[in-house]
mmCIF file of C-alpha atoms and ligand atoms in Angstrom:
data_model
loop_
_atom_site.group_PDB
_atom_site.id
_atom_site.type_symbol
_atom_site.label_atom_id
_atom_site.label_comp_id
_atom_site.label_asym_id
_atom_site.label_seq_id
_atom_site.Cartn_x
_atom_site.Cartn_y
_atom_site.Cartn_z
ATOM 1 C CA MET A 1 -8.377 66.753 118.604
ATOM 2 C CA ASN A 2 -5.433 68.542 117.019
ATOM 3 C CA ASP A 3 -5.426 69.699 113.420
ATOM 4 C CA THR A 4 -3.655 67.406 110.980
ATOM 5 C CA VAL A 5 -1.164 69.136 108.699
ATOM 6 C CA MET A 6 -0.172 67.245 105.559
ATOM 7 C CA HIS A 7 2.655 68.712 103.537
ATOM 8 C CA VAL A 8 2.597 68.633 99.751
ATOM 9 C CA GLY A 9 6.158 68.859 98.478
ATOM 10 C CA GLY A 10 7.405 69.839 95.041
ATOM 11 C CA ALA A 11 8.271 73.082 93.275
ATOM 12 C CA SER A 12 5.350 74.968 94.908
ATOM 13 C CA PRO A 13 4.962 73.328 98.319
ATOM 14 C CA TYR A 14 1.908 73.910 100.503
ATOM 15 C CA ASP A 15 0.024 72.358 103.395
ATOM 16 C CA VAL A 16 -3.355 70.667 103.522
ATOM 17 C CA VAL A 17 -4.823 71.149 107.004
ATOM 18 C CA VAL A 18 -7.656 68.929 108.256
ATOM 19 C CA GLY A 19 -9.592 69.552 111.470
ATOM 20 C CA HIS A 20 -12.537 71.254 113.089
ATOM 21 C CA GLY A 21 -12.462 75.047 112.851
ATOM 22 C CA VAL A 22 -9.404 75.236 110.583
ATOM 23 C CA ALA A 23 -11.105 77.918 108.427
ATOM 24 C CA ALA A 24 -9.971 80.344 111.145
ATOM 25 C CA ARG A 25 -6.414 79.867 109.873
ATOM 26 C CA LEU A 26 -7.255 81.668 106.626
ATOM 27 C CA PRO A 27 -5.986 85.215 107.386
ATOM 28 C CA ALA A 28 -2.714 83.870 108.783
ATOM 29 C CA LEU A 29 -2.300 81.676 105.723
ATOM 30 C CA LEU A 30 -2.867 84.561 103.303
ATOM 31 C CA GLY A 31 -0.407 86.711 105.227
ATOM 32 C CA PRO A 32 0.110 90.480 105.479
ATOM 33 C CA SER A 33 1.468 91.139 101.969
ATOM 34 C CA VAL A 34 -1.942 90.517 100.379
ATOM 35 C CA GLU A 35 -4.138 93.615 100.066
ATOM 36 C CA ARG A 36 -7.218 92.384 98.176
ATOM 37 C CA VAL A 37 -8.932 89.011 98.471
ATOM 38 C CA ALA A 38 -11.551 87.732 96.052
ATOM 39 C CA VAL A 39 -13.747 85.091 97.676
ATOM 40 C CA LEU A 40 -15.283 82.987 94.915
ATOM 41 C CA TYR A 41 -17.991 81.104 96.778
ATOM 42 C CA ALA A 42 -20.676 78.646 95.785
ATOM 43 C CA GLY A 43 -23.864 80.745 95.765
ATOM 44 C CA SER A 44 -25.754 77.826 97.302
ATOM 45 C CA LEU A 45 -23.781 78.289 100.549
ATOM 46 C CA GLY A 46 -25.808 81.420 101.286
ATOM 47 C CA ALA A 47 -25.237 82.654 104.846
ATOM 48 C CA LEU A 48 -22.711 79.869 105.494
ATOM 49 C CA ALA A 49 -20.160 81.948 103.598
ATOM 50 C CA ASP A 50 -20.716 85.008 105.832
ATOM 51 C CA PRO A 51 -18.438 84.168 108.802
ATOM 52 C CA ILE A 52 -15.523 83.437 106.494
ATOM 53 C CA VAL A 53 -16.025 86.607 104.465
ATOM 54 C CA ASP A 54 -16.499 88.631 107.695
ATOM 55 C CA ALA A 55 -13.226 87.311 109.134
ATOM 56 C CA LEU A 56 -11.399 88.411 105.974
ATOM 57 C CA VAL A 57 -12.982 91.873 105.894
ATOM 58 C CA GLU A 58 -11.098 92.694 109.110
ATOM 59 C CA HIS A 59 -7.768 92.287 107.306
ATOM 60 C CA TYR A 60 -8.293 92.834 103.547
ATOM 61 C CA ASP A 61 -10.323 94.572 100.840
ATOM 62 C CA VAL A 62 -12.715 91.735 100.094
ATOM 63 C CA LEU A 63 -14.534 91.106 96.830
ATOM 64 C CA ALA A 64 -17.165 88.390 97.384
ATOM 65 C CA LEU A 65 -18.358 86.767 94.162
ATOM 66 C CA GLY A 66 -21.189 84.224 94.339
ATOM 67 C CA LEU A 67 -21.015 81.458 91.739
ATOM 68 C CA PRO A 68 -23.820 79.533 90.033
ATOM 69 C CA GLU A 69 -24.727 76.109 91.397
ATOM 70 C CA GLY A 70 -22.579 73.055 90.605
ATOM 71 C CA GLU A 71 -21.172 72.531 87.125
ATOM 72 C CA ARG A 72 -22.973 75.692 85.925
ATOM 73 C CA ALA A 73 -20.117 77.584 87.603
ATOM 74 C CA LYS A 74 -17.546 75.929 85.363
ATOM 75 C CA THR A 75 -18.127 77.857 82.157
ATOM 76 C CA ALA A 76 -16.172 80.381 80.118
ATOM 77 C CA PRO A 77 -18.805 83.149 80.703
ATOM 78 C CA VAL A 78 -18.603 82.702 84.503
ATOM 79 C CA ALA A 79 -14.786 82.823 84.350
ATOM 80 C CA ALA A 80 -15.028 85.959 82.184
ATOM 81 C CA ASP A 81 -17.363 87.629 84.709
ATOM 82 C CA CYS A 82 -14.820 86.906 87.454
ATOM 83 C CA TRP A 83 -11.950 88.338 85.368
ATOM 84 C CA GLU A 84 -14.007 91.510 84.775
ATOM 85 C CA ALA A 85 -14.711 91.836 88.513
ATOM 86 C CA LEU A 86 -11.026 91.369 89.375
ATOM 87 C CA GLY A 87 -10.126 93.996 86.787
ATOM 88 C CA GLU A 88 -12.632 96.488 88.179
ATOM 89 C CA ALA A 89 -11.341 95.887 91.721
ATOM 90 C CA GLY A 90 -7.758 96.499 90.553
ATOM 91 C CA PHE A 91 -6.445 93.070 91.483
ATOM 92 C CA THR A 92 -2.662 92.869 91.346
ATOM 93 C CA ARG A 93 -0.243 89.963 91.317
ATOM 94 C CA SER A 94 0.213 90.224 95.084
ATOM 95 C CA ASP A 95 -3.520 89.807 95.775
ATOM 96 C CA ALA A 96 -5.221 86.469 96.340
ATOM 97 C CA VAL A 97 -8.232 84.355 95.488
ATOM 98 C CA VAL A 98 -10.026 82.211 98.057
ATOM 99 C CA THR A 99 -12.422 79.535 96.909
ATOM 100 C CA LEU A 100 -15.231 78.414 99.162
ATOM 101 C CA GLY A 101 -17.457 75.608 97.982
ATOM 102 C CA GLY A 102 -17.441 72.201 96.350
ATOM 103 C CA GLY A 103 -15.373 70.928 93.461
ATOM 104 C CA SER A 104 -16.975 73.316 90.970
ATOM 105 C CA ALA A 105 -16.011 76.391 93.007
ATOM 106 C CA THR A 106 -12.515 74.987 93.447
ATOM 107 C CA ASP A 107 -12.083 74.169 89.752
ATOM 108 C CA LEU A 108 -13.499 77.478 88.490
ATOM 109 C CA GLY A 109 -11.872 79.601 91.209
ATOM 110 C CA GLY A 110 -8.548 77.852 90.704
ATOM 111 C CA PHE A 111 -8.813 78.489 86.959
ATOM 112 C CA VAL A 112 -9.539 82.195 87.499
ATOM 113 C CA ALA A 113 -6.548 82.414 89.872
ATOM 114 C CA ALA A 114 -4.345 80.521 87.406
ATOM 115 C CA THR A 115 -5.193 82.841 84.530
ATOM 116 C CA TRP A 116 -5.506 86.267 86.163
ATOM 117 C CA LEU A 117 -2.183 88.026 85.523
ATOM 118 C CA ARG A 118 -0.887 84.551 84.573
ATOM 119 C CA GLY A 119 -1.329 83.322 88.114
ATOM 120 C CA VAL A 120 -2.140 84.708 91.570
ATOM 121 C CA ARG A 121 -2.226 82.936 94.941
ATOM 122 C CA VAL A 122 -5.262 80.809 95.673
ATOM 123 C CA VAL A 123 -6.330 79.162 98.916
ATOM 124 C CA HIS A 124 -9.054 76.536 98.806
ATOM 125 C CA LEU A 125 -11.631 76.058 101.547
ATOM 126 C CA PRO A 126 -13.560 73.041 100.299
ATOM 127 C CA THR A 127 -17.020 72.682 101.811
ATOM 128 C CA THR A 128 -17.891 69.244 100.456
ATOM 129 C CA LEU A 129 -16.300 65.897 101.163
ATOM 130 C CA LEU A 130 -15.682 65.438 97.449
ATOM 131 C CA ALA A 131 -13.741 68.683 97.173
ATOM 132 C CA MET A 132 -11.725 67.980 100.339
ATOM 133 C CA VAL A 133 -10.451 64.623 99.157
ATOM 134 C CA ASP A 134 -10.047 65.448 95.481
ATOM 135 C CA ALA A 135 -10.619 68.793 93.764
ATOM 136 C CA ALA A 136 -8.923 71.058 96.320
ATOM 137 C CA VAL A 137 -5.646 69.136 96.384
ATOM 138 C CA GLY A 138 -3.197 68.800 93.518
ATOM 139 C CA GLY A 139 -3.526 72.016 91.523
ATOM 140 C CA LYS A 140 -5.843 70.912 88.708
ATOM 141 C CA THR A 141 -8.224 73.675 87.662
ATOM 142 C CA GLY A 142 -10.684 73.753 84.818
ATOM 143 C CA ILE A 143 -13.926 74.583 83.116
ATOM 144 C CA ASN A 144 -16.209 72.583 80.834
ATOM 145 C CA THR A 145 -17.021 73.100 77.164
ATOM 146 C CA GLY A 146 -19.798 71.743 74.985
ATOM 147 C CA ALA A 147 -17.510 68.857 74.058
ATOM 148 C CA GLY A 148 -16.838 67.668 77.590
ATOM 149 C CA LYS A 149 -15.811 68.156 81.186
ATOM 150 C CA ASN A 150 -12.577 69.917 82.219
ATOM 151 C CA LEU A 151 -11.375 70.240 78.634
ATOM 152 C CA VAL A 152 -9.989 73.733 79.344
ATOM 153 C CA GLY A 153 -7.801 74.267 82.369
ATOM 154 C CA ALA A 154 -4.397 74.759 83.897
ATOM 155 C CA PHE A 155 -2.229 73.285 86.631
ATOM 156 C CA HIS A 156 -2.071 75.881 89.402
ATOM 157 C CA GLU A 157 -1.131 74.710 92.854
ATOM 158 C CA PRO A 158 -2.819 76.381 95.794
ATOM 159 C CA ALA A 159 -0.954 78.245 98.507
ATOM 160 C CA GLY A 160 -2.849 76.139 101.018
ATOM 161 C CA VAL A 161 -5.939 73.996 101.539
ATOM 162 C CA LEU A 162 -8.064 74.186 104.679
ATOM 163 C CA CYS A 163 -10.405 71.222 105.134
ATOM 164 C CA ASP A 164 -12.719 72.314 107.933
ATOM 165 C CA LEU A 165 -14.663 69.200 108.888
ATOM 166 C CA SER A 166 -17.233 71.349 110.737
ATOM 167 C CA LEU A 167 -18.415 72.607 107.336
ATOM 168 C CA LEU A 168 -19.563 69.065 106.521
ATOM 169 C CA ALA A 169 -22.253 69.236 109.231
ATOM 170 C CA SER A 170 -24.579 71.187 106.927
ATOM 171 C CA LEU A 171 -23.780 69.140 103.821
ATOM 172 C CA PRO A 172 -26.826 67.194 102.587
ATOM 173 C CA ARG A 173 -26.403 63.482 103.308
ATOM 174 C CA GLU A 174 -26.493 62.558 99.612
ATOM 175 C CA GLU A 175 -23.587 64.955 98.943
ATOM 176 C CA LEU A 176 -21.552 63.401 101.745
ATOM 177 C CA VAL A 177 -22.301 59.934 100.377
ATOM 178 C CA ALA A 178 -21.263 61.085 96.885
ATOM 179 C CA GLY A 179 -17.911 62.204 98.321
ATOM 180 C CA LEU A 180 -17.391 58.714 99.711
ATOM 181 C CA GLY A 181 -17.229 57.534 96.084
ATOM 182 C CA GLU A 182 -13.854 59.280 95.673
ATOM 183 C CA VAL A 183 -12.723 58.061 99.120
ATOM 184 C CA ILE A 184 -13.517 54.421 98.312
ATOM 185 C CA LYS A 185 -11.807 54.855 94.926
ATOM 186 C CA CYS A 186 -8.620 55.709 96.868
ATOM 187 C CA GLY A 187 -9.082 52.488 98.824
ATOM 188 C CA PHE A 188 -9.059 50.417 95.652
ATOM 189 C CA ILE A 189 -6.189 52.159 93.892
ATOM 190 C CA ALA A 190 -3.794 52.626 96.811
ATOM 191 C CA ASP A 191 -4.951 52.161 100.412
ATOM 192 C CA PRO A 192 -7.074 49.068 101.137
ATOM 193 C CA GLU A 193 -7.305 50.071 104.832
ATOM 194 C CA ILE A 194 -9.907 52.591 103.580
ATOM 195 C CA LEU A 195 -12.027 49.652 102.400
ATOM 196 C CA GLU A 196 -11.641 47.923 105.750
ATOM 197 C CA ILE A 197 -12.747 51.035 107.642
ATOM 198 C CA VAL A 198 -15.823 51.292 105.391
ATOM 199 C CA GLU A 199 -16.570 47.589 105.857
ATOM 200 C CA ARG A 200 -16.377 47.672 109.655
ATOM 201 C CA THR A 201 -18.092 51.048 110.229
ATOM 202 C CA ASP A 202 -21.830 51.618 110.465
ATOM 203 C CA PRO A 203 -22.418 53.979 107.485
ATOM 204 C CA ASP A 204 -24.739 56.135 109.626
ATOM 205 C CA VAL A 205 -21.747 56.919 111.858
ATOM 206 C CA LEU A 206 -19.923 58.564 108.963
ATOM 207 C CA ASN A 207 -20.794 62.184 109.696
ATOM 208 C CA ALA A 208 -18.954 65.473 110.258
ATOM 209 C CA ASP A 209 -18.086 64.628 113.881
ATOM 210 C CA SER A 210 -16.964 61.053 113.461
ATOM 211 C CA ALA A 211 -13.391 59.930 113.967
ATOM 212 C CA GLU A 212 -13.940 57.304 111.276
ATOM 213 C CA LEU A 213 -14.900 59.903 108.650
ATOM 214 C CA ARG A 214 -11.907 61.989 109.638
ATOM 215 C CA GLU A 215 -9.605 59.015 109.209
ATOM 216 C CA LEU A 216 -11.128 58.283 105.791
ATOM 217 C CA VAL A 217 -10.666 61.925 104.732
ATOM 218 C CA GLU A 218 -7.066 61.995 105.874
ATOM 219 C CA ARG A 219 -6.233 58.661 104.247
ATOM 220 C CA ALA A 220 -7.815 59.710 100.927
ATOM 221 C CA ILE A 221 -5.944 63.034 100.974
ATOM 222 C CA ARG A 222 -2.712 61.171 101.740
ATOM 223 C CA VAL A 223 -3.297 58.956 98.693
ATOM 224 C CA LYS A 224 -3.881 62.023 96.543
ATOM 225 C CA ILE A 225 -0.823 63.857 97.882
ATOM 226 C CA ASP A 226 1.449 60.865 97.285
ATOM 227 C CA VAL A 227 0.192 60.581 93.710
ATOM 228 C CA VAL A 228 0.453 64.263 92.778
ATOM 229 C CA VAL A 229 3.872 64.697 94.354
ATOM 230 C CA GLY A 230 5.084 61.844 92.158
ATOM 231 C CA ASP A 231 3.479 63.091 88.937
ATOM 232 C CA LEU A 232 2.002 66.586 89.201
ATOM 233 C CA ARG A 233 1.453 67.108 85.482
ATOM 234 C CA GLU A 234 0.109 63.662 84.730
ATOM 235 C CA GLU A 235 3.097 62.708 82.599
ATOM 236 C CA GLY A 236 3.159 59.113 83.839
ATOM 237 C CA GLY A 237 4.502 57.127 86.743
ATOM 238 C CA ALA A 238 7.461 54.824 87.220
ATOM 239 C CA ASP A 239 7.597 51.014 87.039
ATOM 240 C CA GLY A 240 4.323 50.651 85.180
ATOM 241 C CA HIS A 241 2.329 52.730 87.694
ATOM 242 C CA PRO A 242 -0.090 55.059 85.858
ATOM 243 C CA GLY A 243 1.108 58.093 87.860
ATOM 244 C CA ARG A 244 -1.498 60.794 88.409
ATOM 245 C CA GLU A 245 -3.754 59.190 85.860
ATOM 246 C CA VAL A 246 -4.512 56.568 88.547
ATOM 247 C CA LEU A 247 -6.829 59.129 90.171
ATOM 248 C CA ASN A 248 -9.043 58.756 87.112
ATOM 249 C CA TYR A 249 -10.021 55.247 88.232
ATOM 250 C CA GLY A 250 -13.684 54.939 87.265
ATOM 251 C CA HIS A 251 -13.704 58.401 85.713
ATOM 252 C CA THR A 252 -13.828 57.605 81.985
ATOM 253 C CA LEU A 253 -17.334 56.179 82.234
ATOM 254 C CA ALA A 254 -18.200 58.585 85.075
ATOM 255 C CA HIS A 255 -17.592 61.657 82.913
ATOM 256 C CA ALA A 256 -19.642 60.112 80.106
ATOM 257 C CA ILE A 257 -22.519 59.469 82.535
ATOM 258 C CA GLU A 258 -22.330 63.006 83.862
ATOM 259 C CA ARG A 259 -22.333 64.513 80.396
ATOM 260 C CA THR A 260 -25.072 62.337 78.892
ATOM 261 C CA SER A 261 -27.239 62.928 81.989
ATOM 262 C CA ASP A 262 -26.653 66.694 81.673
ATOM 263 C CA TYR A 263 -24.848 66.571 85.031
ATOM 264 C CA THR A 264 -27.916 65.383 86.925
ATOM 265 C CA VAL A 265 -25.911 62.402 88.267
ATOM 266 C CA ARG A 266 -23.549 63.595 91.034
ATOM 267 C CA HIS A 267 -19.831 63.216 90.250
ATOM 268 C CA GLY A 268 -19.181 60.878 93.194
ATOM 269 C CA GLU A 269 -22.158 58.700 92.237
ATOM 270 C CA ALA A 270 -20.950 58.527 88.637
ATOM 271 C CA VAL A 271 -17.464 57.595 89.900
ATOM 272 C CA ALA A 272 -18.967 54.769 91.973
ATOM 273 C CA ILE A 273 -20.695 53.366 88.877
ATOM 274 C CA GLY A 274 -17.528 53.917 86.835
ATOM 275 C CA CYS A 275 -15.416 52.011 89.381
ATOM 276 C CA VAL A 276 -17.711 48.987 89.146
ATOM 277 C CA TYR A 277 -17.560 49.307 85.358
ATOM 278 C CA VAL A 278 -13.748 49.238 85.217
ATOM 279 C CA ALA A 279 -13.683 46.360 87.687
ATOM 280 C CA GLU A 280 -15.970 44.412 85.343
ATOM 281 C CA LEU A 281 -13.783 45.482 82.417
ATOM 282 C CA ALA A 282 -10.622 44.325 84.225
ATOM 283 C CA ALA A 283 -12.247 40.962 84.917
ATOM 284 C CA ARG A 284 -12.804 40.550 81.156
ATOM 285 C CA ALA A 285 -9.827 42.311 79.563
ATOM 286 C CA GLY A 286 -7.382 41.601 82.408
ATOM 287 C CA SER A 287 -6.997 39.347 85.378
ATOM 288 C CA LEU A 288 -9.011 40.926 88.196
ATOM 289 C CA GLU A 289 -10.501 38.281 90.475
ATOM 290 C CA PRO A 290 -14.308 38.153 90.769
ATOM 291 C CA ALA A 291 -13.980 38.611 94.559
ATOM 292 C CA VAL A 292 -12.390 42.044 94.046
ATOM 293 C CA VAL A 293 -15.127 42.974 91.560
ATOM 294 C CA ALA A 294 -17.696 41.932 94.165
ATOM 295 C CA ARG A 295 -15.885 44.008 96.802
ATOM 296 C CA HIS A 296 -16.395 47.082 94.618
ATOM 297 C CA ARG A 297 -20.155 46.540 94.669
ATOM 298 C CA ALA A 298 -20.197 45.685 98.383
ATOM 299 C CA THR A 299 -18.225 48.683 99.709
ATOM 300 C CA LEU A 300 -19.847 51.245 97.425
ATOM 301 C CA SER A 301 -23.406 50.038 98.029
ATOM 302 C CA ARG A 302 -22.726 49.744 101.803
ATOM 303 C CA VAL A 303 -22.491 53.540 102.038
ATOM 304 C CA GLY A 304 -25.473 54.072 99.717
ATOM 305 C CA LEU A 305 -23.719 54.641 96.393
ATOM 306 C CA PRO A 306 -25.100 53.312 93.091
ATOM 307 C CA THR A 307 -23.342 50.373 91.456
ATOM 308 C CA SER A 308 -25.470 49.966 88.340
ATOM 309 C CA TYR A 309 -26.697 52.252 85.568
ATOM 310 C CA ASP A 310 -29.098 51.953 82.672
ATOM 311 C CA ALA A 311 -30.208 55.519 81.918
ATOM 312 C CA ALA A 312 -28.126 55.680 78.721
ATOM 313 C CA SER A 313 -27.320 53.217 75.965
ATOM 314 C CA PHE A 314 -23.831 51.751 75.632
ATOM 315 C CA ASP A 315 -23.486 53.427 72.217
ATOM 316 C CA ASP A 316 -24.207 56.892 73.635
ATOM 317 C CA LEU A 317 -21.814 56.394 76.555
ATOM 318 C CA HIS A 318 -19.156 54.936 74.249
ATOM 319 C CA ALA A 319 -19.374 58.028 72.017
ATOM 320 C CA ALA A 320 -19.115 60.309 75.065
ATOM 321 C CA MET A 321 -16.113 58.380 76.423
ATOM 322 C CA LYS A 322 -14.287 58.878 73.141
ATOM 323 C CA VAL A 323 -14.292 62.670 73.501
ATOM 324 C CA ASP A 324 -13.233 62.580 77.136
ATOM 325 C CA LYS A 325 -9.708 63.902 77.594
ATOM 326 C CA LYS A 326 -8.648 60.503 78.864
ATOM 327 C CA ALA A 327 -8.860 59.204 75.305
ATOM 328 C CA ARG A 328 -5.458 59.682 73.678
ATOM 329 C CA GLY A 329 -5.470 59.750 69.907
ATOM 330 C CA SER A 330 -8.320 57.491 68.968
ATOM 331 C CA GLN A 331 -7.682 55.004 71.796
ATOM 332 C CA LEU A 332 -9.780 54.819 74.915
ATOM 333 C CA ARG A 333 -7.708 54.528 78.101
ATOM 334 C CA PHE A 334 -8.841 53.143 81.427
ATOM 335 C CA VAL A 335 -7.123 52.742 84.764
ATOM 336 C CA VAL A 336 -7.751 49.121 85.770
ATOM 337 C CA LEU A 337 -6.607 46.958 88.669
ATOM 338 C CA ASP A 338 -4.756 43.670 88.562
ATOM 339 C CA ASP A 339 -5.458 43.480 92.302
ATOM 340 C CA LEU A 340 -6.123 45.846 95.189
ATOM 341 C CA ALA A 341 -3.657 48.770 95.040
ATOM 342 C CA SER A 342 -2.153 47.343 91.852
ATOM 343 C CA PRO A 343 -3.269 49.715 89.085
ATOM 344 C CA ARG A 344 -2.217 49.893 85.452
ATOM 345 C CA ILE A 345 -3.402 51.466 82.214
ATOM 346 C CA LEU A 346 -5.556 49.483 79.825
ATOM 347 C CA ALA A 347 -5.348 51.194 76.416
ATOM 348 C CA GLY A 348 -7.673 50.396 73.548
ATOM 349 C CA PRO A 349 -9.760 47.542 74.962
ATOM 350 C CA GLY A 350 -11.956 45.774 72.425
ATOM 351 C CA GLU A 351 -15.511 46.970 71.918
ATOM 352 C CA ALA A 352 -16.881 43.542 72.866
ATOM 353 C CA ASP A 353 -15.267 43.787 76.328
ATOM 354 C CA LEU A 354 -16.410 47.388 76.749
ATOM 355 C CA ARG A 355 -19.957 46.425 75.869
ATOM 356 C CA ALA A 356 -19.980 43.279 78.020
ATOM 357 C CA ALA A 357 -18.725 45.231 81.039
ATOM 358 C CA TYR A 358 -21.540 47.730 80.529
ATOM 359 C CA GLU A 359 -24.095 44.944 80.278
ATOM 360 C CA ALA A 360 -22.769 43.634 83.603
ATOM 361 C CA ILE A 361 -23.511 46.933 85.316
ATOM 362 C CA THR A 362 -26.915 47.398 83.702
ATOM 363 C CA SER A 363 -28.111 43.995 84.811
ATOM 364 C CA ALA A 364 -26.436 43.717 88.231
ATOM 365 C CA GLY A 365 -26.508 45.590 91.535
HETATM 366 N N1 LIG B 401 -9.140 64.637 90.084
HETATM 367 C C1 LIG B 401 -8.076 63.957 89.491
HETATM 368 C C2 LIG B 401 -6.764 64.656 89.640
HETATM 369 O O1 LIG B 401 -6.652 65.560 90.430
HETATM 370 O O2 LIG B 401 -5.834 64.314 88.966
#
């Protein structure tokens, strides 16, 4: 099957390419004017990173920098180590960064590229489903601080994104399932056909080779592209649409779960729980029909994602939500639905509704 090329327009346009074997496009994408390439790769990839680094060595001076596992990569000391390495290798503004890994490698590597010499080219090769459909597209980069996730960062659009579906073959099943949390989120906020594909497909069929997974990936990326082209810097959408903030559906509680669990709950799993939470919240503080709330639980649990949570108290999660960057001033903000693909912002919901929605996800599912 041919590669799918999705164009991201705007001031710094680029393409997102989806297909099997598209990593081979990397040297052509970087082009001949680049002399040095820093490959910032998830250390957990081990030998999987070798063919990609080897292909680059034929064309460029390559600096391969392994990153710590998961969120441990997204720290100021790791970014500082990368800056030192780039400095020692004499990286100039015409050189390039390549990220290879999941969302953490993409976020950290994108941040290093955004800040080195105030911005050098970066190409993302996401190796997880989660990174393909979310982190690699849209130019958000960032690291965590003690106060929360992604509190330090920059917008820095990539020069290209290569989503090589073959790389998903070695992804542990639970990581693939976690990525489906972000895919299903896109179904609720913008493209209900995603929900229908999930509902009619045997979840065991959703693997690296399946046409159904490929269609889900492409549809989720299309949702993300449409959103970021309309509101790259998250300044707000038109006609009551939340703009880029819509992508944070389920994320306010998700980030609180991740932080209070010391990042032991996978991001996509936390997003699944967070989506059920905001559906319950919208049923109380808005007008979302119970059938749509139930559809959240049904689609997410169908693929093996969690839909309930009780490992932290409401008070602890409430405190964590308040420091999340999605709180503006002292008000908590949530993306909620009035219906499928009909999102809006709910600002400052009452504590009774927040608590009742949490009780609904601790006792159900
Ligand atoms: N991951 C949310 C965004 O890119 O805006």
